[in-house]
Amino acid sequence: MPMLGIQDLHAEVAEKNILKGITLEVNPGEVHAIMGPNGSGKSTLAKVIAGDPNVTVSRGILRYEGRDLKDLDPEQRALAGIFLAFQYPTEIPGVNNASFLRMAYNAKRKAAGQGELDPLEFDEVLQERMKIVQAPREFLDRNVNHGFSGGEKKRNEILQMAVLQPKLALLDETDSGLDVDALRVVADGVNRLRSKENAVVLVTHYQRLLNYIVPDRVHILVDGRIVKSGGKELALTVEQKGYDWLSVHGRTA
Amino acid sequence: MMAQNADQLPMDYASLVRSRKPSGAGREFPAWLESRRQNARERLQTVGFPTRADESWKFSKVEPVLAQLFSPADSESMALPDMREASLLASEESVRGFFCGDRFAGADRPAAHLADRNEIMPLSEAILKKPGLLEKYLLSKAGVEDNGLSCANDFLFRDGILIHVGKGMKAALPLYTMLAGGGYGQERPAYHPRVLVVLEEGAEATWVLDQRSADDKAYFSNSAVEIFLEPSAHLDWIQIRRENAQAFNLTEIRSCMGAGSRLTLTDYVRGGAWSHLRFNGVLSGDTAACELRHLSILDGDTVATKYIFMEHAASHCLSRQLDKNILSGRSISEFNSIVHVAKQTAGSDSGQSNRNLLLSPEARAWSRPQLKIEADDVKATHGSATGPLTDTELFYLQSRGLDRSVARSLLTFGFAEEVLEKVSVDKIHQNLTQDAQSQLDKMLRMLV
């Protein structure tokens, strides 16, 4: 049984069909890259897995560890090990980043039947996880994403990922807005969090992220459908030739 | 401005005030003050009471307030409770003054600070002890942005408090003033408390004004606050307005800010039946700065409105406004703010931001940030956003494993905390944080 099993998935945003029959399997230990032009549905695919209420599944199968995801609220999916690093993380003024991380961490422990950590105990965990993603200490004193630059927000998403240690991480254009140095730091963090037990789905417009996080499989999404799948070399082909050579049902996207 | 026809509203506040002469004439007040009070009474006859036809009162629902059967309080016969126990700051950590209605109810200062030259005393005493200071400042800006209600305070106030920090002095402890409204055994009394704050050149102080109710009876507090910051003075002012569900509160502020001075006001409102804040600030000296932060937490039928007029009258002045309101039930808020940048000023920098979080479909938030710019070299920003929590915000928190009710609570409290975190006195910050948390929890529980 795959960790993530998607078959013929159709989904709508604001009554507009965005995903038009996606079939995809992701197994533990794998890294999958979803590439495609703007508007192809890449982000919608990540969001529908995480349970974004703005995305409605109209048809198809969406399973995680054998469970039908459509039955689960976003928080239940998170507690079951799914994590979405947002393309545009929400700013939460007035909520301290460290407190927020502890709340999320404790919610997960509680769901697993473990005791909650107090701020001191949690700080030890946090210190260790911050090293993995080289997050600056001052992140903790600030409010969640509030006043963060685009790049800082992305790093903060990866810090959350490091703290929550998901089984299935969905990274939605985490590379956008990052300069080369920041990209390398984020990619290093993601690589260090990889294991045989967990899986990563990278949504990206460009190939450059895949120089740092090498995928097992690459899927090209055009107009809501996966039009081509292949190994990591497929990303290089896209880099050279763009997306126009890929057609869907006889149409060029 | 249209005058209200008082003759057809016998016994209401407006007509009672109209027919009233300045109280205590010739007995308590010196001639210069008597003349200013008499002048205010005459101005009232000219300007009349505000109506909704006046843009600056448009959404304030002031007419029903004026039609209420409030009558100026008989403060002499009031039985005064001891409000010291209810003080937010203890006697050893602040210099305190207490008012019940508009009657002075005592002041104290820690023994260690008895020698301080920072004065906090009732105006009735200051008139005798500091006649020169009072003649220079008290009611000196009367007539600016006049309205019948401010005129009413000008000629009906019988006492108030003076806060005076001398040149170059720094008030080591926060100054604390409690204005406790209430029925005090009277039927719908109206009070006219007055506060005069003077910070001499280079003086610094933190001042907490705690407006609250001593009981659950109906009353109208029509208060006036005059603030004078001489060059390089710095006042950090925290105002708390927590009143009972029958309380009507008008707080009229006039502030004159000299060169290099700085005023920050953090204003917290929770409860009350009706409250209206009017802030008239003049940045009168170069590089003066003023920062206004406001948080309202409103439910039921509460109305809490604000009218702000910020005048950049000199060069390189800075003003910032952050106005946030959380509304449930059928409550109403208004942010009506004008920044005026005068001709022949340079380098003005202003920002107005109004954010309203609607927890109920019946709640209303009016937002009118406005700019009147007559100079060329100006930086001005303004923005406004009103609405409920969005699915996108909630989803973000849910995607981190927090359930929807926790997510909603966190976002709502975070919305409030952005203002609360600016409160510089730790003990007041803790008190307001708990107050906001408990009120928001209550409001959110009712939504479930």
PDB file of N, CA and C in Angstrom, chain A residues 35-114:
ATOM      1  N   MET A  35       6.065  19.353 -11.340  1.00  0.00           N
ATOM      2  CA  MET A  35       6.443  20.563 -12.073  1.00  0.00           C
ATOM      3  C   MET A  35       5.334  20.907 -13.069  1.00  0.00           C
ATOM      4  N   GLY A  36       5.365  22.122 -13.528  1.00  0.00           N
ATOM      5  CA  GLY A  36       4.363  22.509 -14.519  1.00  0.00           C
ATOM      6  C   GLY A  36       4.288  24.004 -14.628  1.00  0.00           C
ATOM      7  N   PRO A  37       3.664  24.482 -15.705  1.00  0.00           N
ATOM      8  CA  PRO A  37       3.554  25.935 -15.900  1.00  0.00           C
ATOM      9  C   PRO A  37       2.590  26.562 -14.893  1.00  0.00           C
ATOM     10  N   ASN A  38       2.593  27.875 -14.845  1.00  0.00           N
ATOM     11  CA  ASN A  38       1.662  28.590 -13.970  1.00  0.00           C
ATOM     12  C   ASN A  38       0.228  28.185 -14.299  1.00  0.00           C
ATOM     13  N   GLY A  39      -0.568  28.011 -13.265  1.00  0.00           N
ATOM     14  CA  GLY A  39      -1.978  27.723 -13.477  1.00  0.00           C
ATOM     15  C   GLY A  39      -2.271  26.281 -13.833  1.00  0.00           C
ATOM     16  N   SER A  40      -1.275  25.406 -13.752  1.00  0.00           N
ATOM     17  CA  SER A  40      -1.497  24.018 -14.167  1.00  0.00           C
ATOM     18  C   SER A  40      -2.193  23.201 -13.081  1.00  0.00           C
ATOM     19  N   GLY A  41      -2.215  23.728 -11.825  1.00  0.00           N
ATOM     20  CA  GLY A  41      -2.884  22.995 -10.742  1.00  0.00           C
ATOM     21  C   GLY A  41      -1.919  22.413  -9.727  1.00  0.00           C
ATOM     22  N   LYS A  42      -0.630  22.742  -9.808  1.00  0.00           N
ATOM     23  CA  LYS A  42       0.373  22.162  -8.896  1.00  0.00           C
ATOM     24  C   LYS A  42       0.035  22.467  -7.426  1.00  0.00           C
ATOM     25  N   SER A  43      -0.198  23.750  -7.167  1.00  0.00           N
ATOM     26  CA  SER A  43      -0.479  24.141  -5.789  1.00  0.00           C
ATOM     27  C   SER A  43      -1.796  23.548  -5.305  1.00  0.00           C
ATOM     28  N   THR A  44      -2.775  23.490  -6.207  1.00  0.00           N
ATOM     29  CA  THR A  44      -4.068  22.924  -5.834  1.00  0.00           C
ATOM     30  C   THR A  44      -3.906  21.464  -5.421  1.00  0.00           C
ATOM     31  N   LEU A  45      -3.009  20.764  -6.083  1.00  0.00           N
ATOM     32  CA  LEU A  45      -2.774  19.365  -5.732  1.00  0.00           C
ATOM     33  C   LEU A  45      -2.214  19.273  -4.303  1.00  0.00           C
ATOM     34  N   ALA A  46      -1.270  20.149  -3.981  1.00  0.00           N
ATOM     35  CA  ALA A  46      -0.713  20.128  -2.623  1.00  0.00           C
ATOM     36  C   ALA A  46      -1.793  20.482  -1.602  1.00  0.00           C
ATOM     37  N   LYS A  47      -2.605  21.467  -1.953  1.00  0.00           N
ATOM     38  CA  LYS A  47      -3.624  21.938  -1.011  1.00  0.00           C
ATOM     39  C   LYS A  47      -4.712  20.901  -0.775  1.00  0.00           C
ATOM     40  N   VAL A  48      -5.092  20.194  -1.832  1.00  0.00           N
ATOM     41  CA  VAL A  48      -6.187  19.227  -1.662  1.00  0.00           C
ATOM     42  C   VAL A  48      -5.738  18.076  -0.756  1.00  0.00           C
ATOM     43  N   ILE A  49      -4.455  17.762  -0.808  1.00  0.00           N
ATOM     44  CA  ILE A  49      -3.942  16.689   0.060  1.00  0.00           C
ATOM     45  C   ILE A  49      -3.959  17.153   1.517  1.00  0.00           C
ATOM     46  N   ALA A  50      -3.624  18.440   1.731  1.00  0.00           N
ATOM     47  CA  ALA A  50      -3.570  18.968   3.103  1.00  0.00           C
ATOM     48  C   ALA A  50      -4.954  19.335   3.642  1.00  0.00           C
ATOM     49  N   GLY A  51      -5.947  19.430   2.743  1.00  0.00           N
ATOM     50  CA  GLY A  51      -7.314  19.672   3.216  1.00  0.00           C
ATOM     51  C   GLY A  51      -7.756  21.120   3.156  1.00  0.00           C
ATOM     52  N   ASP A  52      -7.206  21.912   2.257  1.00  0.00           N
ATOM     53  CA  ASP A  52      -7.620  23.309   2.134  1.00  0.00           C
ATOM     54  C   ASP A  52      -9.128  23.377   1.841  1.00  0.00           C
ATOM     55  N   PRO A  53      -9.884  24.086   2.683  1.00  0.00           N
ATOM     56  CA  PRO A  53     -11.346  24.137   2.489  1.00  0.00           C
ATOM     57  C   PRO A  53     -11.761  24.875   1.220  1.00  0.00           C
ATOM     58  N   ASN A  54     -10.818  25.605   0.610  1.00  0.00           N
ATOM     59  CA  ASN A  54     -11.150  26.288  -0.641  1.00  0.00           C
ATOM     60  C   ASN A  54     -11.116  25.351  -1.845  1.00  0.00           C
ATOM     61  N   VAL A  55     -10.628  24.140  -1.627  1.00  0.00           N
ATOM     62  CA  VAL A  55     -10.545  23.163  -2.719  1.00  0.00           C
ATOM     63  C   VAL A  55     -11.551  22.041  -2.448  1.00  0.00           C
ATOM     64  N   THR A  56     -12.402  21.763  -3.433  1.00  0.00           N
ATOM     65  CA  THR A  56     -13.421  20.732  -3.268  1.00  0.00           C
ATOM     66  C   THR A  56     -13.110  19.549  -4.178  1.00  0.00           C
ATOM     67  N   VAL A  57     -13.085  18.365  -3.587  1.00  0.00           N
ATOM     68  CA  VAL A  57     -12.889  17.160  -4.408  1.00  0.00           C
ATOM     69  C   VAL A  57     -14.219  16.827  -5.059  1.00  0.00           C
ATOM     70  N   SER A  58     -14.246  16.738  -6.371  1.00  0.00           N
ATOM     71  CA  SER A  58     -15.506  16.425  -7.043  1.00  0.00           C
ATOM     72  C   SER A  58     -15.571  14.949  -7.476  1.00  0.00           C
ATOM     73  N   ARG A  59     -14.416  14.322  -7.570  1.00  0.00           N
ATOM     74  CA  ARG A  59     -14.407  12.923  -8.008  1.00  0.00           C
ATOM     75  C   ARG A  59     -13.041  12.317  -7.722  1.00  0.00           C
ATOM     76  N   GLY A  60     -13.002  10.999  -7.565  1.00  0.00           N
ATOM     77  CA  GLY A  60     -11.720  10.308  -7.483  1.00  0.00           C
ATOM     78  C   GLY A  60     -11.358   9.843  -6.084  1.00  0.00           C
ATOM     79  N   ILE A  61     -10.183   9.238  -5.984  1.00  0.00           N
ATOM     80  CA  ILE A  61      -9.726   8.630  -4.734  1.00  0.00           C
ATOM     81  C   ILE A  61      -8.508   9.390  -4.223  1.00  0.00           C
ATOM     82  N   LEU A  62      -8.546   9.677  -2.902  1.00  0.00           N
ATOM     83  CA  LEU A  62      -7.444  10.388  -2.257  1.00  0.00           C
ATOM     84  C   LEU A  62      -7.192   9.686  -0.926  1.00  0.00           C
ATOM     85  N   ARG A  63      -6.147   8.851  -0.895  1.00  0.00           N
ATOM     86  CA  ARG A  63      -5.898   8.054   0.312  1.00  0.00           C
ATOM     87  C   ARG A  63      -4.505   8.298   0.858  1.00  0.00           C
ATOM     88  N   TYR A  64      -4.439   8.249   2.191  1.00  0.00           N
ATOM     89  CA  TYR A  64      -3.158   8.398   2.882  1.00  0.00           C
ATOM     90  C   TYR A  64      -3.082   7.285   3.904  1.00  0.00           C
ATOM     91  N   GLU A  65      -2.058   6.450   3.797  1.00  0.00           N
ATOM     92  CA  GLU A  65      -1.910   5.273   4.663  1.00  0.00           C
ATOM     93  C   GLU A  65      -3.212   4.471   4.722  1.00  0.00           C
ATOM     94  N   GLY A  66      -3.856   4.386   3.572  1.00  0.00           N
ATOM     95  CA  GLY A  66      -5.065   3.579   3.472  1.00  0.00           C
ATOM     96  C   GLY A  66      -6.340   4.276   3.908  1.00  0.00           C
ATOM     97  N   ARG A  67      -6.217   5.476   4.499  1.00  0.00           N
ATOM     98  CA  ARG A  67      -7.417   6.184   4.960  1.00  0.00           C
ATOM     99  C   ARG A  67      -7.876   7.170   3.888  1.00  0.00           C
ATOM    100  N   ASP A  68      -9.210   7.283   3.787  1.00  0.00           N
ATOM    101  CA  ASP A  68      -9.764   8.232   2.828  1.00  0.00           C
ATOM    102  C   ASP A  68      -9.596   9.650   3.396  1.00  0.00           C
ATOM    103  N   LEU A  69      -8.761  10.462   2.751  1.00  0.00           N
ATOM    104  CA  LEU A  69      -8.480  11.806   3.276  1.00  0.00           C
ATOM    105  C   LEU A  69      -9.706  12.708   3.259  1.00  0.00           C
ATOM    106  N   LYS A  70     -10.626  12.400   2.361  1.00  0.00           N
ATOM    107  CA  LYS A  70     -11.804  13.270   2.259  1.00  0.00           C
ATOM    108  C   LYS A  70     -12.609  13.283   3.563  1.00  0.00           C
ATOM    109  N   ASP A  71     -12.426  12.250   4.376  1.00  0.00           N
ATOM    110  CA  ASP A  71     -13.151  12.172   5.647  1.00  0.00           C
ATOM    111  C   ASP A  71     -12.452  12.942   6.766  1.00  0.00           C
ATOM    112  N   LEU A  72     -11.260  13.436   6.506  1.00  0.00           N
ATOM    113  CA  LEU A  72     -10.465  14.031   7.593  1.00  0.00           C
ATOM    114  C   LEU A  72     -10.379  15.546   7.472  1.00  0.00           C
ATOM    115  N   ASP A  73     -10.538  16.212   8.617  1.00  0.00           N
ATOM    116  CA  ASP A  73     -10.318  17.657   8.666  1.00  0.00           C
ATOM    117  C   ASP A  73      -8.832  17.947   8.490  1.00  0.00           C
ATOM    118  N   PRO A  74      -8.499  19.198   8.148  1.00  0.00           N
ATOM    119  CA  PRO A  74      -7.074  19.524   7.962  1.00  0.00           C
ATOM    120  C   PRO A  74      -6.228  19.166   9.184  1.00  0.00           C
ATOM    121  N   GLU A  75      -6.756  19.429  10.385  1.00  0.00           N
ATOM    122  CA  GLU A  75      -5.947  19.160  11.583  1.00  0.00           C
ATOM    123  C   GLU A  75      -5.757  17.659  11.804  1.00  0.00           C
ATOM    124  N   GLN A  76      -6.761  16.881  11.402  1.00  0.00           N
ATOM    125  CA  GLN A  76      -6.601  15.429  11.534  1.00  0.00           C
ATOM    126  C   GLN A  76      -5.536  14.912  10.573  1.00  0.00           C
ATOM    127  N   ARG A  77      -5.504  15.490   9.400  1.00  0.00           N
ATOM    128  CA  ARG A  77      -4.469  15.114   8.424  1.00  0.00           C
ATOM    129  C   ARG A  77      -3.087  15.486   8.967  1.00  0.00           C
ATOM    130  N   ALA A  78      -3.016  16.690   9.580  1.00  0.00           N
ATOM    131  CA  ALA A  78      -1.725  17.132  10.131  1.00  0.00           C
ATOM    132  C   ALA A  78      -1.287  16.190  11.244  1.00  0.00           C
ATOM    133  N   LEU A  79      -2.213  15.830  12.101  1.00  0.00           N
ATOM    134  CA  LEU A  79      -1.861  14.964  13.225  1.00  0.00           C
ATOM    135  C   LEU A  79      -1.502  13.553  12.746  1.00  0.00           C
ATOM    136  N   ALA A  80      -2.004  13.201  11.556  1.00  0.00           N
ATOM    137  CA  ALA A  80      -1.651  11.892  10.988  1.00  0.00           C
ATOM    138  C   ALA A  80      -0.308  11.939  10.254  1.00  0.00           C
ATOM    139  N   GLY A  81       0.305  13.137  10.171  1.00  0.00           N
ATOM    140  CA  GLY A  81       1.658  13.195   9.610  1.00  0.00           C
ATOM    141  C   GLY A  81       1.805  13.929   8.301  1.00  0.00           C
ATOM    142  N   ILE A  82       0.744  14.633   7.859  1.00  0.00           N
ATOM    143  CA  ILE A  82       0.858  15.396   6.607  1.00  0.00           C
ATOM    144  C   ILE A  82       1.224  16.842   6.954  1.00  0.00           C
ATOM    145  N   PHE A  83       2.151  17.391   6.208  1.00  0.00           N
ATOM    146  CA  PHE A  83       2.560  18.776   6.445  1.00  0.00           C
ATOM    147  C   PHE A  83       2.643  19.507   5.124  1.00  0.00           C
ATOM    148  N   LEU A  84       2.027  20.691   5.077  1.00  0.00           N
ATOM    149  CA  LEU A  84       2.126  21.522   3.879  1.00  0.00           C
ATOM    150  C   LEU A  84       2.941  22.763   4.206  1.00  0.00           C
ATOM    151  N   ALA A  85       4.063  22.933   3.493  1.00  0.00           N
ATOM    152  CA  ALA A  85       4.801  24.206   3.569  1.00  0.00           C
ATOM    153  C   ALA A  85       4.170  25.121   2.537  1.00  0.00           C
ATOM    154  N   PHE A  86       3.559  26.201   3.012  1.00  0.00           N
ATOM    155  CA  PHE A  86       2.724  27.046   2.153  1.00  0.00           C
ATOM    156  C   PHE A  86       3.559  27.886   1.182  1.00  0.00           C
ATOM    157  N   GLN A  87       2.953  28.107   0.031  1.00  0.00           N
ATOM    158  CA  GLN A  87       3.580  29.035  -0.911  1.00  0.00           C
ATOM    159  C   GLN A  87       3.522  30.458  -0.361  1.00  0.00           C
ATOM    160  N   TYR A  88       2.378  30.786   0.246  1.00  0.00           N
ATOM    161  CA  TYR A  88       2.212  32.115   0.863  1.00  0.00           C
ATOM    162  C   TYR A  88       1.795  31.923   2.320  1.00  0.00           C
ATOM    163  N   PRO A  89       2.770  31.739   3.209  1.00  0.00           N
ATOM    164  CA  PRO A  89       2.417  31.488   4.608  1.00  0.00           C
ATOM    165  C   PRO A  89       1.642  32.662   5.216  1.00  0.00           C
ATOM    166  N   THR A  90       0.666  32.340   6.048  1.00  0.00           N
ATOM    167  CA  THR A  90      -0.184  33.357   6.670  1.00  0.00           C
ATOM    168  C   THR A  90       0.568  34.079   7.778  1.00  0.00           C
ATOM    169  N   GLU A  91       0.404  35.379   7.838  1.00  0.00           N
ATOM    170  CA  GLU A  91       0.987  36.154   8.938  1.00  0.00           C
ATOM    171  C   GLU A  91       0.015  36.135  10.114  1.00  0.00           C
ATOM    172  N   ILE A  92       0.529  35.882  11.286  1.00  0.00           N
ATOM    173  CA  ILE A  92      -0.339  35.884  12.466  1.00  0.00           C
ATOM    174  C   ILE A  92       0.208  36.877  13.484  1.00  0.00           C
ATOM    175  N   PRO A  93      -0.157  38.141  13.349  1.00  0.00           N
ATOM    176  CA  PRO A  93       0.327  39.134  14.308  1.00  0.00           C
ATOM    177  C   PRO A  93      -0.157  38.787  15.703  1.00  0.00           C
ATOM    178  N   GLY A  94       0.673  39.061  16.690  1.00  0.00           N
ATOM    179  CA  GLY A  94       0.235  38.854  18.070  1.00  0.00           C
ATOM    180  C   GLY A  94       0.426  37.431  18.582  1.00  0.00           C
ATOM    181  N   VAL A  95       0.863  36.495  17.721  1.00  0.00           N
ATOM    182  CA  VAL A  95       1.108  35.130  18.194  1.00  0.00           C
ATOM    183  C   VAL A  95       2.600  34.826  18.055  1.00  0.00           C
ATOM    184  N   ASN A  96       3.221  34.602  19.191  1.00  0.00           N
ATOM    185  CA  ASN A  96       4.661  34.372  19.217  1.00  0.00           C
ATOM    186  C   ASN A  96       5.034  33.068  18.520  1.00  0.00           C
ATOM    187  N   ASN A  97       6.085  33.133  17.731  1.00  0.00           N
ATOM    188  CA  ASN A  97       6.492  31.981  16.922  1.00  0.00           C
ATOM    189  C   ASN A  97       6.839  30.766  17.785  1.00  0.00           C
ATOM    190  N   ALA A  98       7.608  30.990  18.859  1.00  0.00           N
ATOM    191  CA  ALA A  98       8.010  29.863  19.716  1.00  0.00           C
ATOM    192  C   ALA A  98       6.789  29.228  20.374  1.00  0.00           C
ATOM    193  N   SER A  99       5.863  30.064  20.843  1.00  0.00           N
ATOM    194  CA  SER A  99       4.651  29.520  21.488  1.00  0.00           C
ATOM    195  C   SER A  99       3.826  28.731  20.482  1.00  0.00           C
ATOM    196  N   PHE A 100       3.762  29.267  19.279  1.00  0.00           N
ATOM    197  CA  PHE A 100       2.984  28.606  18.235  1.00  0.00           C
ATOM    198  C   PHE A 100       3.587  27.233  17.900  1.00  0.00           C
ATOM    199  N   LEU A 101       4.910  27.197  17.778  1.00  0.00           N
ATOM    200  CA  LEU A 101       5.577  25.928  17.479  1.00  0.00           C
ATOM    201  C   LEU A 101       5.313  24.908  18.586  1.00  0.00           C
ATOM    202  N   ARG A 102       5.322  25.392  19.827  1.00  0.00           N
ATOM    203  CA  ARG A 102       5.087  24.474  20.951  1.00  0.00           C
ATOM    204  C   ARG A 102       3.642  23.960  20.935  1.00  0.00           C
ATOM    205  N   MET A 103       2.712  24.858  20.606  1.00  0.00           N
ATOM    206  CA  MET A 103       1.308  24.422  20.536  1.00  0.00           C
ATOM    207  C   MET A 103       1.138  23.322  19.498  1.00  0.00           C
ATOM    208  N   ALA A 104       1.739  23.561  18.321  1.00  0.00           N
ATOM    209  CA  ALA A 104       1.609  22.587  17.235  1.00  0.00           C
ATOM    210  C   ALA A 104       2.297  21.267  17.621  1.00  0.00           C
ATOM    211  N   TYR A 105       3.470  21.395  18.242  1.00  0.00           N
ATOM    212  CA  TYR A 105       4.224  20.203  18.649  1.00  0.00           C
ATOM    213  C   TYR A 105       3.450  19.407  19.700  1.00  0.00           C
ATOM    214  N   ASN A 106       2.891  20.138  20.660  1.00  0.00           N
ATOM    215  CA  ASN A 106       2.127  19.468  21.717  1.00  0.00           C
ATOM    216  C   ASN A 106       0.825  18.859  21.208  1.00  0.00           C
ATOM    217  N   ALA A 107       0.216  19.511  20.220  1.00  0.00           N
ATOM    218  CA  ALA A 107      -1.012  18.951  19.639  1.00  0.00           C
ATOM    219  C   ALA A 107      -0.701  17.574  19.048  1.00  0.00           C
ATOM    220  N   LYS A 108       0.466  17.494  18.424  1.00  0.00           N
ATOM    221  CA  LYS A 108       0.864  16.236  17.809  1.00  0.00           C
ATOM    222  C   LYS A 108       1.177  15.178  18.878  1.00  0.00           C
ATOM    223  N   ARG A 109       1.873  15.598  19.928  1.00  0.00           N
ATOM    224  CA  ARG A 109       2.188  14.652  21.009  1.00  0.00           C
ATOM    225  C   ARG A 109       0.905  14.146  21.676  1.00  0.00           C
ATOM    226  N   LYS A 110      -0.004  15.071  21.883  1.00  0.00           N
ATOM    227  CA  LYS A 110      -1.259  14.707  22.532  1.00  0.00           C
ATOM    228  C   LYS A 110      -2.009  13.674  21.690  1.00  0.00           C
ATOM    229  N   ALA A 111      -2.040  13.905  20.384  1.00  0.00           N
ATOM    230  CA  ALA A 111      -2.738  12.984  19.478  1.00  0.00           C
ATOM    231  C   ALA A 111      -2.080  11.614  19.491  1.00  0.00           C
ATOM    232  N   ALA A 112      -0.761  11.597  19.789  1.00  0.00           N
ATOM    233  CA  ALA A 112      -0.032  10.323  19.824  1.00  0.00           C
ATOM    234  C   ALA A 112      -0.059   9.703  21.230  1.00  0.00           C
ATOM    235  N   GLY A 113      -0.846  10.319  22.115  1.00  0.00           N
ATOM    236  CA  GLY A 113      -0.968   9.776  23.465  1.00  0.00           C
ATOM    237  C   GLY A 113       0.227  10.086  24.354  1.00  0.00           C
ATOM    238  N   GLN A 114       1.038  11.089  23.960  1.00  0.00           N
ATOM    239  CA  GLN A 114       2.199  11.469  24.775  1.00  0.00           C
ATOM    240  C   GLN A 114       1.895  12.746  25.557  1.00  0.00           C
TER     241      GLN A 114
END
